[in-house]
Tab-separated table of C-alpha atoms in Angstrom:
chain	number	residue	atom	x	y	z
A	23	MET	CA	-1.386	-0.033	34.830
A	24	ALA	CA	-4.113	-2.099	32.730
A	25	TYR	CA	-6.289	1.076	32.066
A	26	HIS	CA	-5.885	4.748	32.956
A	27	ILE	CA	-7.632	7.547	32.431
A	28	ILE	CA	-5.712	11.264	31.950
A	29	GLY	CA	-9.325	14.231	32.197
A	30	ASP	CA	-10.908	16.196	34.607
A	31	GLN	CA	-12.315	15.462	37.887
A	32	ASP	CA	-15.403	14.001	37.167
A	33	THR	CA	-14.817	12.044	33.989
A	34	VAL	CA	-11.972	10.439	36.114
A	35	LEU	CA	-14.069	9.351	39.272
A	36	GLY	CA	-16.443	8.126	36.957
A	37	TYR	CA	-13.732	5.929	35.646
A	38	ARG	CA	-12.341	5.640	38.911
A	39	PHE	CA	-15.925	3.338	39.104
A	40	ALA	CA	-14.778	0.829	36.711
A	41	GLY	CA	-11.106	0.111	38.286
A	42	VAL	CA	-9.578	2.796	36.579
A	43	THR	CA	-6.495	4.429	37.450
A	44	GLY	CA	-6.624	8.254	37.078
A	45	ASP	CA	-4.832	11.993	36.771
A	46	ALA	CA	-7.297	14.168	37.636
A	47	VAL	CA	-5.571	17.643	35.322
A	48	ASP	CA	-7.669	20.994	34.701
A	49	ASN	CA	-4.327	23.449	32.676
A	50	GLU	CA	-2.282	22.404	29.832
A	51	GLU	CA	1.115	21.437	31.993
A	52	ASP	CA	-0.443	19.588	34.395
A	53	ALA	CA	-2.235	16.981	31.489
A	54	ARG	CA	1.379	17.436	29.518
A	55	GLU	CA	2.600	16.022	32.544
A	56	ALA	CA	0.490	13.671	32.789
A	57	PHE	CA	0.899	12.345	29.755
A	58	THR	CA	4.237	11.969	29.660
A	59	LYS	CA	4.904	9.990	32.432
A	60	ALA	CA	1.984	7.480	31.502
A	61	VAL	CA	3.720	7.327	28.239
A	62	ALA	CA	7.731	6.439	28.984
A	63	SER	CA	6.291	3.828	31.573
A	64	ARG	CA	5.298	1.846	27.528
A	65	LYS	CA	3.428	-0.426	29.633
A	66	PRO	CA	0.969	-2.534	28.338
A	67	GLY	CA	-2.251	-1.299	28.578
A	68	VAL	CA	-4.917	1.173	27.769
A	69	LEU	CA	-4.770	5.039	27.817
A	70	LEU	CA	-7.951	6.872	28.519
A	71	LEU	CA	-7.844	10.772	27.260
A	72	THR	CA	-11.043	13.133	27.415
A	73	GLU	CA	-11.443	15.310	24.006
A	74	ALA	CA	-10.418	18.361	26.458
A	75	VAL	CA	-6.979	16.957	27.002
A	76	ALA	CA	-6.904	15.559	24.057
A	77	ASP	CA	-7.921	18.703	22.671
A	78	MET	CA	-4.783	20.719	24.331
A	79	LEU	CA	-1.935	17.870	24.124
A	80	GLU	CA	-3.189	17.291	19.852
A	81	GLU	CA	0.598	16.829	18.849
A	82	GLU	CA	1.850	14.810	21.564
A	83	VAL	CA	-1.067	12.554	21.191
A	84	THR	CA	-0.816	12.243	17.597
A	85	ALA	CA	3.059	11.448	17.461
A	86	HIS	CA	2.498	9.004	20.163
A	87	ARG	CA	0.103	7.187	18.223
A	88	LEU	CA	1.909	7.156	15.541
A	89	ALA	CA	4.730	5.608	17.605
A	90	ALA	CA	3.026	1.707	17.884
A	91	VAL	CA	3.863	1.335	20.671
A	92	PRO	CA	1.943	0.990	24.238
A	93	PRO	CA	0.007	2.458	26.426
A	94	TYR	CA	-2.353	2.679	23.078
A	95	LEU	CA	-4.765	5.711	22.744
A	96	THR	CA	-8.585	6.223	22.611
A	97	ILE	CA	-10.410	9.396	23.371
A	98	VAL	CA	-13.227	9.119	25.060
A	99	GLN	CA	-15.876	12.333	25.818
A	100	ASP	CA	-15.810	14.259	28.884
A	101	ILE	CA	-18.667	13.446	31.142
A	102	TRP	CA	-20.659	17.072	30.836
A	103	GLY	CA	-21.289	16.180	27.255
A	104	PRO	CA	-19.111	16.468	23.426
A	105	ARG	CA	-16.892	19.534	22.770
A	106	GLY	CA	-17.494	20.845	19.535
A	107	LYS	CA	-16.832	18.989	16.526
A	108	ARG	CA	-14.021	16.407	16.455
A	109	ARG	CA	-11.921	14.839	13.910
A	110	SER	CA	-13.995	11.221	12.821
A	111	LEU	CA	-11.565	7.718	12.000
A	112	GLN	CA	-13.733	8.300	8.620
A	113	GLU	CA	-12.326	11.235	7.842
A	114	LEU	CA	-8.792	10.574	9.062
A	115	ILE	CA	-9.201	7.315	6.564
A	116	ASP	CA	-10.888	9.747	3.521
A	117	GLU	CA	-7.721	11.904	4.260
A	118	ALA	CA	-5.376	8.487	3.755
A	119	VAL	CA	-7.441	6.810	1.407
A	120	GLY	CA	-7.959	10.346	-1.071
A	121	ILE	CA	-11.280	9.440	-1.507
A	122	ARG	CA	-14.372	8.275	0.187
A	123	ILE	CA	-14.678	4.549	-0.288
A	124	VAL	CA	-18.018	4.247	2.036
A	125	ARG	CA	-21.247	5.601	1.922
A	126	ASP	CA	-22.973	7.349	4.007
A	127	GLU	CA	-25.672	6.176	5.783
B	17	MET	CA	7.964	16.285	-20.775
B	18	SER	CA	11.055	16.690	-18.777
B	19	ARG	CA	13.834	14.344	-19.268
B	20	LEU	CA	16.768	13.454	-16.750
B	21	ASN	CA	20.036	15.344	-17.758
B	22	VAL	CA	22.438	12.655	-18.942
B	23	ALA	CA	24.442	12.385	-22.303
B	24	PRO	CA	23.038	9.916	-24.470
B	25	THR	CA	25.337	7.328	-24.966
B	26	LYS	CA	24.688	3.576	-24.878
B	27	SER	CA	26.049	2.669	-21.310
B	28	ASN	CA	23.342	5.133	-20.386
B	29	GLN	CA	20.683	3.544	-22.000
B	30	LEU	CA	21.841	0.198	-20.315
B	31	ILE	CA	21.521	2.091	-17.135
B	32	LEU	CA	18.437	3.280	-17.588
B	33	LYS	CA	16.645	0.734	-18.747
B	34	ARG	CA	17.822	-1.678	-15.622
B	35	SER	CA	16.102	1.703	-13.687
B	36	LEU	CA	13.283	2.085	-15.351
B	37	GLN	CA	12.952	-1.975	-15.525
B	38	ILE	CA	13.246	-1.685	-11.568
B	39	ALA	CA	11.220	1.641	-10.875
B	40	THR	CA	8.202	-0.722	-12.807
B	41	GLY	CA	8.298	-3.310	-10.173
B	42	GLY	CA	8.176	-1.245	-7.459
B	43	PHE	CA	5.409	0.400	-8.539
B	44	THR	CA	3.595	-3.367	-9.300
B	45	LEU	CA	4.315	-4.278	-5.805
B	46	LEU	CA	3.529	-0.607	-4.524
B	47	GLU	CA	0.484	-0.751	-5.917
B	48	GLN	CA	-0.577	-4.453	-4.564
B	49	LYS	CA	0.147	-3.443	-1.271
B	50	ARG	CA	-1.730	-0.207	-1.468
B	51	GLU	CA	-4.815	-2.137	-2.220
B	52	ILE	CA	-4.121	-4.846	0.930
B	53	LEU	CA	-4.146	-1.695	2.682
B	54	VAL	CA	-6.591	-0.326	1.501
B	55	MET	CA	-8.803	-3.543	1.742
B	56	GLU	CA	-8.004	-3.432	5.540
B	57	LEU	CA	-8.823	-1.071	6.433
B	58	MET	CA	-11.820	-1.182	4.461
B	59	ARG	CA	-12.101	-4.151	7.320
B	60	LEU	CA	-11.277	-2.706	10.198
B	61	LEU	CA	-13.575	0.474	8.957
B	62	ASP	CA	-16.931	-1.618	9.413
B	63	ARG	CA	-16.268	-2.921	13.097
B	64	VAL	CA	-14.672	0.581	14.829
B	65	LYS	CA	-17.927	1.365	13.589
B	66	GLN	CA	-19.906	-1.116	15.182
B	67	VAL	CA	-18.258	-0.483	18.324
B	68	GLN	CA	-17.955	3.217	17.816
B	69	ALA	CA	-21.878	2.486	18.094
B	70	GLU	CA	-22.267	0.426	20.831
B	71	LEU	CA	-19.814	2.507	22.863
B	72	ALA	CA	-22.470	5.854	22.424
B	73	VAL	CA	-25.167	3.787	23.841
B	74	ARG	CA	-23.118	2.764	27.042
B	75	ARG	CA	-21.872	5.948	27.441
B	76	GLN	CA	-24.681	8.315	27.219
B	77	LYS	CA	-25.468	5.796	29.775
B	78	ALA	CA	-23.288	4.825	31.938
B	79	TYR	CA	-22.506	9.410	32.030
B	80	ALA	CA	-26.028	9.613	32.568
B	81	THR	CA	-26.359	7.489	35.663
B	82	LEU	CA	-22.915	9.010	36.761
B	83	ARG	CA	-23.957	12.693	36.487
B	84	GLN	CA	-27.168	11.310	38.597
B	85	ALA	CA	-25.237	10.037	41.392
B	86	LEU	CA	-23.350	12.842	41.561
B	87	ALA	CA	-26.056	14.835	42.162
B	88	TYR	CA	-27.697	12.795	44.644
B	89	ASN	CA	-25.183	12.118	46.675
B	90	GLY	CA	-21.854	14.481	46.229
B	91	TYR	CA	-18.853	14.583	44.881
B	92	HIS	CA	-16.730	13.838	47.439
B	93	HIS	CA	-18.902	11.132	48.945
B	94	LEU	CA	-18.774	9.612	45.657
B	95	ARG	CA	-14.976	9.327	45.542
B	96	ASN	CA	-15.124	8.440	49.008
B	97	ILE	CA	-16.050	5.260	47.990
B	98	ALA	CA	-14.616	5.357	44.672
B	99	GLY	CA	-11.367	5.489	46.702
B	100	GLY	CA	-11.861	1.874	47.608
B	101	ILE	CA	-12.655	0.223	44.144
B	102	HIS	CA	-10.050	-1.933	42.723
B	103	TYR	CA	-10.840	-4.136	39.861
B	104	ASP	CA	-7.844	-5.989	38.155
B	105	HIS	CA	-7.971	-6.022	34.931
B	106	GLN	CA	-5.676	-7.284	32.958
B	107	ILE	CA	-3.696	-6.266	29.059
B	108	LYS	CA	-1.664	-7.579	27.055
B	109	THR	CA	-0.584	-6.056	24.191
B	110	SER	CA	1.210	-7.342	20.732
B	111	THR	CA	1.883	-6.865	17.201
B	112	ARG	CA	0.457	-8.445	14.223
B	113	ILE	CA	2.706	-7.259	10.605
B	114	THR	CA	-0.126	-6.555	7.310
B	115	ALA	CA	1.443	-5.084	4.343
B	116	GLY	CA	4.524	-3.954	6.868
B	117	VAL	CA	2.861	-2.201	9.362
B	118	ARG	CA	3.117	-2.876	12.495
B	119	ILE	CA	-0.792	-3.191	14.294
B	120	PRO	CA	-1.618	-3.960	17.840
B	121	THR	CA	-3.551	-5.966	18.889
B	122	ILE	CA	-4.988	-6.287	22.636
B	123	THR	CA	-6.244	-9.095	24.358
B	124	ILE	CA	-7.949	-7.533	27.792
B	125	ARG	CA	-9.228	-9.454	30.619
B	126	GLN	CA	-11.890	-7.652	32.719
B	127	GLY	CA	-12.175	-7.291	36.049
B	128	GLN	CA	-16.225	-9.246	37.053
B	129	PHE	CA	-18.376	-6.598	39.051
B	130	GLN	CA	-18.253	-7.449	42.345
B	131	SER	CA	-19.480	-4.983	45.470
B	132	GLN	CA	-17.216	-3.442	46.715
B	133	PHE	CA	-18.587	-0.838	49.299
B	134	GLY	CA	-20.247	-0.824	52.336
B	135	PHE	CA	-24.567	-0.998	51.393
B	136	ALA	CA	-24.388	1.627	54.280
B	137	SER	CA	-24.213	4.480	53.056
B	138	THR	CA	-24.151	4.218	49.019
B	139	ASP	CA	-27.224	3.773	47.157
B	140	SER	CA	-28.189	1.943	43.440
B	141	LEU	CA	-26.864	4.806	41.399
B	142	VAL	CA	-23.278	4.197	42.835
B	143	ASP	CA	-23.749	0.263	41.973
B	144	GLN	CA	-25.020	1.364	39.114
B	145	THR	CA	-22.465	3.488	37.774
B	146	MET	CA	-19.868	0.650	38.717
B	147	VAL	CA	-22.013	-1.289	36.587
B	148	ASP	CA	-22.341	0.819	33.514
B	149	PHE	CA	-18.529	2.271	33.729
B	150	LEU	CA	-17.551	-2.038	33.938
B	151	ASP	CA	-19.970	-2.214	30.866
B	152	LEU	CA	-18.057	1.154	29.568
B	153	LEU	CA	-14.577	0.293	29.921
B	154	GLU	CA	-14.706	-2.745	28.105
B	155	THR	CA	-16.190	-1.377	25.255
B	156	ALA	CA	-13.436	1.214	25.394
B	157	GLY	CA	-10.739	-0.494	24.804
B	158	ARG	CA	-12.057	-2.803	22.077
B	159	LEU	CA	-12.094	0.114	20.683
B	160	ALA	CA	-8.640	1.711	21.599
B	161	GLU	CA	-6.804	-1.224	19.469
B	162	LEU	CA	-9.111	-0.373	16.404
B	163	GLU	CA	-8.384	3.070	16.774
B	164	SER	CA	-4.568	2.213	16.940
B	165	SER	CA	-4.707	0.014	14.088
B	166	VAL	CA	-6.724	2.044	11.919
B	167	TRP	CA	-4.275	5.506	12.103
B	168	LEU	CA	-1.350	3.548	11.503
B	169	LEU	CA	-2.336	1.646	8.460
B	170	ALA	CA	-3.763	5.197	7.352
B	171	ARG	CA	-0.411	6.692	7.868
B	172	GLU	CA	0.996	3.994	5.884
B	173	LEU	CA	-1.271	4.559	3.476
B	174	LYS	CA	-1.114	7.653	3.094
B	175	LYS	CA	3.101	6.821	2.177
B	176	THR	CA	2.792	4.003	-0.015
B	177	GLN	CA	0.093	6.518	-2.379
B	178	ARG	CA	2.940	8.948	-2.339
B	179	ARG	CA	4.981	6.125	-3.288
B	180	VAL	CA	3.156	5.368	-6.010
B	181	ASN	CA	2.435	8.796	-7.201
B	182	ALA	CA	5.480	9.624	-7.552
B	183	LEU	CA	6.606	6.423	-9.458
B	184	GLU	CA	3.825	6.657	-11.985
B	185	GLN	CA	4.078	10.175	-13.137
B	186	ILE	CA	7.472	11.912	-12.187
B	187	PHE	CA	9.788	8.650	-12.050
B	188	ILE	CA	8.381	5.561	-15.161
B	189	PRO	CA	7.917	8.885	-16.991
B	190	ASN	CA	10.893	10.602	-17.270
B	191	TYR	CA	12.748	7.717	-17.327
B	192	LYS	CA	10.651	6.783	-20.735
B	193	ASP	CA	11.018	10.628	-21.743
B	194	THR	CA	15.051	9.765	-21.858
B	195	LEU	CA	14.919	6.592	-22.877
B	196	ARG	CA	13.253	8.015	-26.176
B	197	TYR	CA	15.737	10.624	-26.266
B	198	ILE	CA	18.500	8.861	-25.904
B	199	ALA	CA	17.581	6.376	-28.447
B	200	GLU	CA	16.215	9.239	-30.858
B	201	ALA	CA	20.213	10.728	-30.554
B	202	LEU	CA	21.672	7.432	-30.586
B	203	GLU	CA	19.617	6.934	-34.152
B	204	SER	CA	20.932	10.079	-35.473
B	205	LYS	CA	24.228	10.319	-34.675
B	206	GLU	CA	24.382	6.400	-36.383
B	207	LEU	CA	22.947	7.597	-39.170
B	208	ASP	CA	25.733	10.344	-38.996
B	209	SER	CA	28.060	7.861	-38.955
B	210	PHE	CA	26.470	6.172	-41.386
B	211	PHE	CA	26.321	8.944	-43.757
B	212	THR	CA	29.960	10.046	-43.439
B	213	MET	CA	31.604	6.181	-43.901
B	214	LYS	CA	29.134	6.908	-46.975
B	215	MET	CA	31.053	9.794	-48.540
B	216	VAL	CA	34.201	8.281	-47.165
B	217	LYS	CA	33.998	5.114	-49.144
B	218	LYS	CA	32.780	7.028	-52.410
B	219	LYS	CA	36.106	9.352	-52.245
B	220	LEU	CA	37.918	6.479	-51.625
B	221	ALA	CA	35.951	3.885	-54.788
B	222	LYS	CA	37.225	6.798	-56.224
B	223	ALA	CA	40.251	7.663	-55.736
B	224	ASP	CA	40.700	3.902	-56.447
B	225	GLU	CA	38.692	4.191	-60.054
B	226	GLU	CA	40.804	7.899	-61.319
B	227	PRO	CA	44.168	5.997	-61.635
B	228	SER	CA	42.608	2.885	-63.282
B	229	ASP	CA	40.622	4.776	-64.955
B	230	ASP	CA	44.081	6.647	-66.394
B	231	ALA	CA	44.978	3.096	-67.020
B	232	VAL	CA	42.761	1.845	-69.220
B	233	GLU	CA	40.301	3.919	-70.355
B	234	THR	CA	42.068	7.174	-71.220
B	235	PRO	CA	43.530	5.204	-73.670
B	236	GLY	CA	40.781	3.522	-75.218
B	237	ALA	CA	38.476	6.557	-75.113
B	238	GLY	CA	41.061	9.437	-75.630
B	239	LEU	CA	42.575	7.903	-78.921
B	240	PRO	CA	39.196	7.896	-80.970
B	241	GLN	CA	38.510	11.628	-79.725
B	242	ALA	CA	42.197	11.821	-80.105
B	243	GLY	CA	41.259	10.775	-83.730
B	244	THR	CA	38.685	13.020	-84.540
B	245	LEU	CA	40.297	15.704	-83.866
């Protein structure tokens, strides 16, 4: 597993064109199961999650991120567009530093 | 003003002095660590922004192509094609340590584009989808490394911030106040005992003087008085 994606079937299909293996899920239980399985392998790799999946599994995702073990996560939009407003990395940093350290352009 | 609940004794004063020294040393170190973390985060943030912008462009392009391909070919046909696609992506991960935080580094050897399906039943959109998604994947992989690093650094920074604050706002002032209290208490005790000593000395001196008064002065001083009487 170099790349792996968990998301809705259309997005998974798209990434499959780039040779990414994937689990198409459409409810929380399936998503959790797929995520647990993918994370448990601990193989070096990148795990892509669609926003929908990341929202469903918020707790697990955060816990895995802070555990600092592979596979490393990144969140991608699903192909039918973004889902509402998301917490950006910028906000994460702002929260940690306590002040804004960069200007908005 | 708050102080620890300890008896104002010399030994406690020594213990607290040492604690204060350690706390101050720790405070300096932690503050340095915090500065390093902030610097590292700012450096990463620049790169994150760059990669995110790149990702947004590639994503829009790839997703648009895919949506179009889906519209032209239909989901099932595309899935059949995609089932035969295989790329040999290789990812190696390791960690480096910055300011005591283990940060992942991800090395990716991306498979190169090649035609993997027959031309007969596919159109150019399918090829384009493949090219676009390969580009997108490459960027997403780079973002994964940055994102993970930012998460870990940010958490560490939060922790450090809390420790620095605890030392600066609570521990060090507490130690200082307590030390001041002990110093005051010890001083007044000293004053007390000094005073007591003086009293005792005076008394002793009096007790010493009195017999000599009887022996030497009374005759000398008493006689003229007796004589005048």
